[in-house]
Amino acid sequence: MEKVRLFFKGIAEPTILSDMALVVLVDEENKRSISFICDGTMKQQFAMRRQHPHDCKRFLPEVMAMMLMQTAPPGHFEILITDLKAGVYQTKVHNLFSDAEMDIRLSDAVMLSQICHLPMFIDRELMDRQSAPYTGEEQMMVPINVVSNEILQAELDKAVQEENYRLASYIQQELQKRKDQQE
């Protein structure tokens, strides 16, 4: 797999999904980015670590990460983003010495990367397919193919309730497309 190195750029406010956040990862040149949705809890976790990093040192992720780093030499692990299925990036923590891999949510992987200073990579073909030019804007549109089926269904219900039938139709088409691909 040819890899592209990614860096955590920050959190952006999506134009929809107000109780969630859009996590932005950029390439080494800050020219291309990928983004994904994280829930309100992870949004809060990222904010705490940005605003009060010293207060987080006794939190479970930091404690476990420090224990992990004490048992393994630097450069032992990396984060790999390998695919996108049903709106969810398929992500793994990869042990470079044993070649073992463990599945992990992308939001947790980014958090782990930040805490342990682990490098993050994405498959080159996936990056080429999913990335957009990085503009640095604080508000971004949410790419529909990185929204999970559960969130899409909730947004579909909300669109119908608000009588936004154009948006409802668009979301319904995406859900149907995913269903057809699974069959």
PDB file of C-alpha atoms in Angstrom, residues 50-183:
ATOM      1  CA  ARG A  50      -6.550  21.883  23.033  1.00  0.00           C
ATOM      2  CA  GLN A  51      -7.593  24.249  25.815  1.00  0.00           C
ATOM      3  CA  HIS A  52      -6.279  22.485  28.944  1.00  0.00           C
ATOM      4  CA  PRO A  53      -3.715  19.830  27.960  1.00  0.00           C
ATOM      5  CA  HIS A  54      -2.165  19.609  31.436  1.00  0.00           C
ATOM      6  CA  ASP A  55      -5.550  18.816  33.006  1.00  0.00           C
ATOM      7  CA  CYS A  56      -5.838  15.732  30.784  1.00  0.00           C
ATOM      8  CA  LYS A  57      -2.668  13.936  31.887  1.00  0.00           C
ATOM      9  CA  ARG A  58      -4.580  11.734  34.332  1.00  0.00           C
ATOM     10  CA  PHE A  59      -7.382  10.833  31.912  1.00  0.00           C
ATOM     11  CA  LEU A  60      -7.619   7.202  30.835  1.00  0.00           C
ATOM     12  CA  PRO A  61      -6.502   7.721  27.196  1.00  0.00           C
ATOM     13  CA  GLU A  62      -3.394   9.619  28.294  1.00  0.00           C
ATOM     14  CA  VAL A  63      -2.526   7.145  31.054  1.00  0.00           C
ATOM     15  CA  MET A  64      -2.962   4.116  28.771  1.00  0.00           C
ATOM     16  CA  ALA A  65      -1.027   5.819  25.983  1.00  0.00           C
ATOM     17  CA  MET A  66       1.862   6.597  28.320  1.00  0.00           C
ATOM     18  CA  MET A  67       1.915   2.991  29.513  1.00  0.00           C
ATOM     19  CA  LEU A  68       1.938   1.803  25.905  1.00  0.00           C
ATOM     20  CA  MET A  69       4.785   4.140  25.014  1.00  0.00           C
ATOM     21  CA  GLN A  70       6.831   2.926  27.995  1.00  0.00           C
ATOM     22  CA  THR A  71       6.584  -0.673  26.782  1.00  0.00           C
ATOM     23  CA  ALA A  72       7.382  -0.002  23.140  1.00  0.00           C
ATOM     24  CA  PRO A  73      10.238   1.964  21.594  1.00  0.00           C
ATOM     25  CA  PRO A  74       9.495   5.142  19.637  1.00  0.00           C
ATOM     26  CA  GLY A  75       8.404   4.426  16.078  1.00  0.00           C
ATOM     27  CA  HIS A  76       6.780   1.142  17.042  1.00  0.00           C
ATOM     28  CA  PHE A  77       3.232   2.071  15.952  1.00  0.00           C
ATOM     29  CA  GLU A  78       1.454   3.965  13.206  1.00  0.00           C
ATOM     30  CA  ILE A  79      -2.154   4.787  12.320  1.00  0.00           C
ATOM     31  CA  LEU A  80      -3.408   3.505   8.943  1.00  0.00           C
ATOM     32  CA  ILE A  81      -6.591   4.616   7.189  1.00  0.00           C
ATOM     33  CA  THR A  82      -7.240   1.907   4.640  1.00  0.00           C
ATOM     34  CA  ASP A  83     -10.792   2.203   3.291  1.00  0.00           C
ATOM     35  CA  LEU A  84     -14.191   3.872   3.496  1.00  0.00           C
ATOM     36  CA  LYS A  85     -17.255   1.673   4.053  1.00  0.00           C
ATOM     37  CA  ALA A  86     -20.808   2.923   4.618  1.00  0.00           C
ATOM     38  CA  GLY A  87     -19.531   6.371   5.517  1.00  0.00           C
ATOM     39  CA  VAL A  88     -16.959   5.138   8.043  1.00  0.00           C
ATOM     40  CA  TYR A  89     -13.214   5.268   7.482  1.00  0.00           C
ATOM     41  CA  GLN A  90     -11.638   1.880   8.192  1.00  0.00           C
ATOM     42  CA  THR A  91      -8.712   2.598  10.502  1.00  0.00           C
ATOM     43  CA  LYS A  92      -6.093   0.486  12.237  1.00  0.00           C
ATOM     44  CA  VAL A  93      -3.292   0.857  14.737  1.00  0.00           C
ATOM     45  CA  HIS A  94      -0.372  -0.962  13.128  1.00  0.00           C
ATOM     46  CA  ASN A  95       2.519  -2.447  15.097  1.00  0.00           C
ATOM     47  CA  LEU A  96       5.505  -2.050  12.764  1.00  0.00           C
ATOM     48  CA  PHE A  97       7.553  -4.777  14.441  1.00  0.00           C
ATOM     49  CA  SER A  98       5.027  -7.594  14.838  1.00  0.00           C
ATOM     50  CA  ASP A  99       2.867  -6.443  11.869  1.00  0.00           C
ATOM     51  CA  ALA A 100      -0.204  -6.839  14.116  1.00  0.00           C
ATOM     52  CA  GLU A 101      -3.145  -4.535  13.453  1.00  0.00           C
ATOM     53  CA  MET A 102      -6.101  -3.533  15.619  1.00  0.00           C
ATOM     54  CA  ASP A 103      -9.230  -1.842  14.316  1.00  0.00           C
ATOM     55  CA  ILE A 104      -9.986   1.556  15.874  1.00  0.00           C
ATOM     56  CA  ARG A 105     -12.440   4.388  15.261  1.00  0.00           C
ATOM     57  CA  LEU A 106     -10.784   7.164  13.289  1.00  0.00           C
ATOM     58  CA  SER A 107     -11.641   9.772  15.926  1.00  0.00           C
ATOM     59  CA  ASP A 108      -9.964   7.627  18.599  1.00  0.00           C
ATOM     60  CA  ALA A 109      -6.996   7.012  16.310  1.00  0.00           C
ATOM     61  CA  VAL A 110      -6.514  10.744  15.794  1.00  0.00           C
ATOM     62  CA  MET A 111      -6.711  11.277  19.560  1.00  0.00           C
ATOM     63  CA  LEU A 112      -4.161   8.474  20.110  1.00  0.00           C
ATOM     64  CA  SER A 113      -1.926   9.986  17.454  1.00  0.00           C
ATOM     65  CA  GLN A 114      -2.056  13.344  19.205  1.00  0.00           C
ATOM     66  CA  ILE A 115      -1.332  11.890  22.647  1.00  0.00           C
ATOM     67  CA  CYS A 116       1.457   9.497  21.576  1.00  0.00           C
ATOM     68  CA  HIS A 117       2.791  11.439  18.588  1.00  0.00           C
ATOM     69  CA  LEU A 118       2.074   8.488  16.293  1.00  0.00           C
ATOM     70  CA  PRO A 119       2.298   9.093  12.555  1.00  0.00           C
ATOM     71  CA  MET A 120      -0.967   8.819  10.612  1.00  0.00           C
ATOM     72  CA  PHE A 121      -1.171   7.560   7.050  1.00  0.00           C
ATOM     73  CA  ILE A 122      -3.887   7.040   4.473  1.00  0.00           C
ATOM     74  CA  ASP A 123      -3.859   4.778   1.446  1.00  0.00           C
ATOM     75  CA  ARG A 124      -2.809   6.888  -1.584  1.00  0.00           C
ATOM     76  CA  GLU A 125      -5.777   5.787  -3.717  1.00  0.00           C
ATOM     77  CA  LEU A 126      -8.209   6.571  -0.907  1.00  0.00           C
ATOM     78  CA  MET A 127      -6.596   9.991  -0.416  1.00  0.00           C
ATOM     79  CA  ASP A 128      -6.829  10.712  -4.127  1.00  0.00           C
ATOM     80  CA  ARG A 129     -10.495   9.706  -4.131  1.00  0.00           C
ATOM     81  CA  GLN A 130     -11.580  11.406  -0.892  1.00  0.00           C
ATOM     82  CA  SER A 131      -9.417  14.470  -0.439  1.00  0.00           C
ATOM     83  CA  ALA A 132     -10.339  18.019  -1.277  1.00  0.00           C
ATOM     84  CA  PRO A 133      -8.195  21.113  -1.593  1.00  0.00           C
ATOM     85  CA  TYR A 134      -7.415  22.463   1.867  1.00  0.00           C
ATOM     86  CA  THR A 135      -8.751  26.001   2.219  1.00  0.00           C
ATOM     87  CA  GLY A 136      -8.325  26.651   5.918  1.00  0.00           C
ATOM     88  CA  GLU A 137     -11.939  27.788   6.273  1.00  0.00           C
ATOM     89  CA  GLU A 138     -13.561  27.291   9.665  1.00  0.00           C
ATOM     90  CA  GLN A 139     -16.891  26.114   8.259  1.00  0.00           C
ATOM     91  CA  MET A 140     -16.893  23.257   5.796  1.00  0.00           C
ATOM     92  CA  MET A 141     -19.456  21.252   3.909  1.00  0.00           C
ATOM     93  CA  VAL A 142     -19.722  17.674   5.103  1.00  0.00           C
ATOM     94  CA  PRO A 143     -18.921  15.146   2.364  1.00  0.00           C
ATOM     95  CA  ILE A 144     -21.951  12.854   2.398  1.00  0.00           C
ATOM     96  CA  ASN A 145     -19.897   9.715   1.819  1.00  0.00           C
ATOM     97  CA  VAL A 146     -18.110  10.154   5.174  1.00  0.00           C
ATOM     98  CA  VAL A 147     -21.347  10.298   7.157  1.00  0.00           C
ATOM     99  CA  SER A 148     -22.433   7.038   8.764  1.00  0.00           C
ATOM    100  CA  ASN A 149     -25.758   5.413   7.915  1.00  0.00           C
ATOM    101  CA  GLU A 150     -27.072   6.152  11.411  1.00  0.00           C
ATOM    102  CA  ILE A 151     -26.345   9.869  11.129  1.00  0.00           C
ATOM    103  CA  LEU A 152     -27.761   9.969   7.597  1.00  0.00           C
ATOM    104  CA  GLN A 153     -30.980   8.331   8.788  1.00  0.00           C
ATOM    105  CA  ALA A 154     -31.296  10.874  11.625  1.00  0.00           C
ATOM    106  CA  GLU A 155     -30.682  13.727   9.170  1.00  0.00           C
ATOM    107  CA  LEU A 156     -33.238  12.214   6.757  1.00  0.00           C
ATOM    108  CA  ASP A 157     -35.847  12.109   9.530  1.00  0.00           C
ATOM    109  CA  LYS A 158     -35.010  15.715  10.464  1.00  0.00           C
ATOM    110  CA  ALA A 159     -35.231  16.881   6.833  1.00  0.00           C
ATOM    111  CA  VAL A 160     -38.656  15.265   6.407  1.00  0.00           C
ATOM    112  CA  GLN A 161     -39.876  16.763   9.696  1.00  0.00           C
ATOM    113  CA  GLU A 162     -38.694  20.211   8.553  1.00  0.00           C
ATOM    114  CA  GLU A 163     -40.260  19.600   5.100  1.00  0.00           C
ATOM    115  CA  ASN A 164     -36.884  19.996   3.394  1.00  0.00           C
ATOM    116  CA  TYR A 165     -37.746  17.451   0.718  1.00  0.00           C
ATOM    117  CA  ARG A 166     -34.855  18.312  -1.561  1.00  0.00           C
ATOM    118  CA  LEU A 167     -32.335  17.439   1.175  1.00  0.00           C
ATOM    119  CA  ALA A 168     -34.415  14.393   2.159  1.00  0.00           C
ATOM    120  CA  SER A 169     -34.316  13.137  -1.425  1.00  0.00           C
ATOM    121  CA  TYR A 170     -30.561  13.626  -1.632  1.00  0.00           C
ATOM    122  CA  ILE A 171     -29.983  11.725   1.625  1.00  0.00           C
ATOM    123  CA  GLN A 172     -32.393   8.969   0.598  1.00  0.00           C
ATOM    124  CA  GLN A 173     -30.480   8.500  -2.677  1.00  0.00           C
ATOM    125  CA  GLU A 174     -27.206   8.114  -0.764  1.00  0.00           C
ATOM    126  CA  LEU A 175     -28.738   5.575   1.623  1.00  0.00           C
ATOM    127  CA  GLN A 176     -30.182   3.603  -1.302  1.00  0.00           C
ATOM    128  CA  LYS A 177     -26.847   3.671  -3.126  1.00  0.00           C
ATOM    129  CA  ARG A 178     -25.130   2.217  -0.058  1.00  0.00           C
ATOM    130  CA  LYS A 179     -27.802  -0.450   0.311  1.00  0.00           C
ATOM    131  CA  ASP A 180     -27.422  -1.448  -3.356  1.00  0.00           C
ATOM    132  CA  GLN A 181     -23.627  -1.681  -2.969  1.00  0.00           C
ATOM    133  CA  GLN A 182     -23.984  -4.053  -0.020  1.00  0.00           C
ATOM    134  CA  GLU A 183     -26.179  -6.465  -1.991  1.00  0.00           C
TER     135      GLU A 183
END
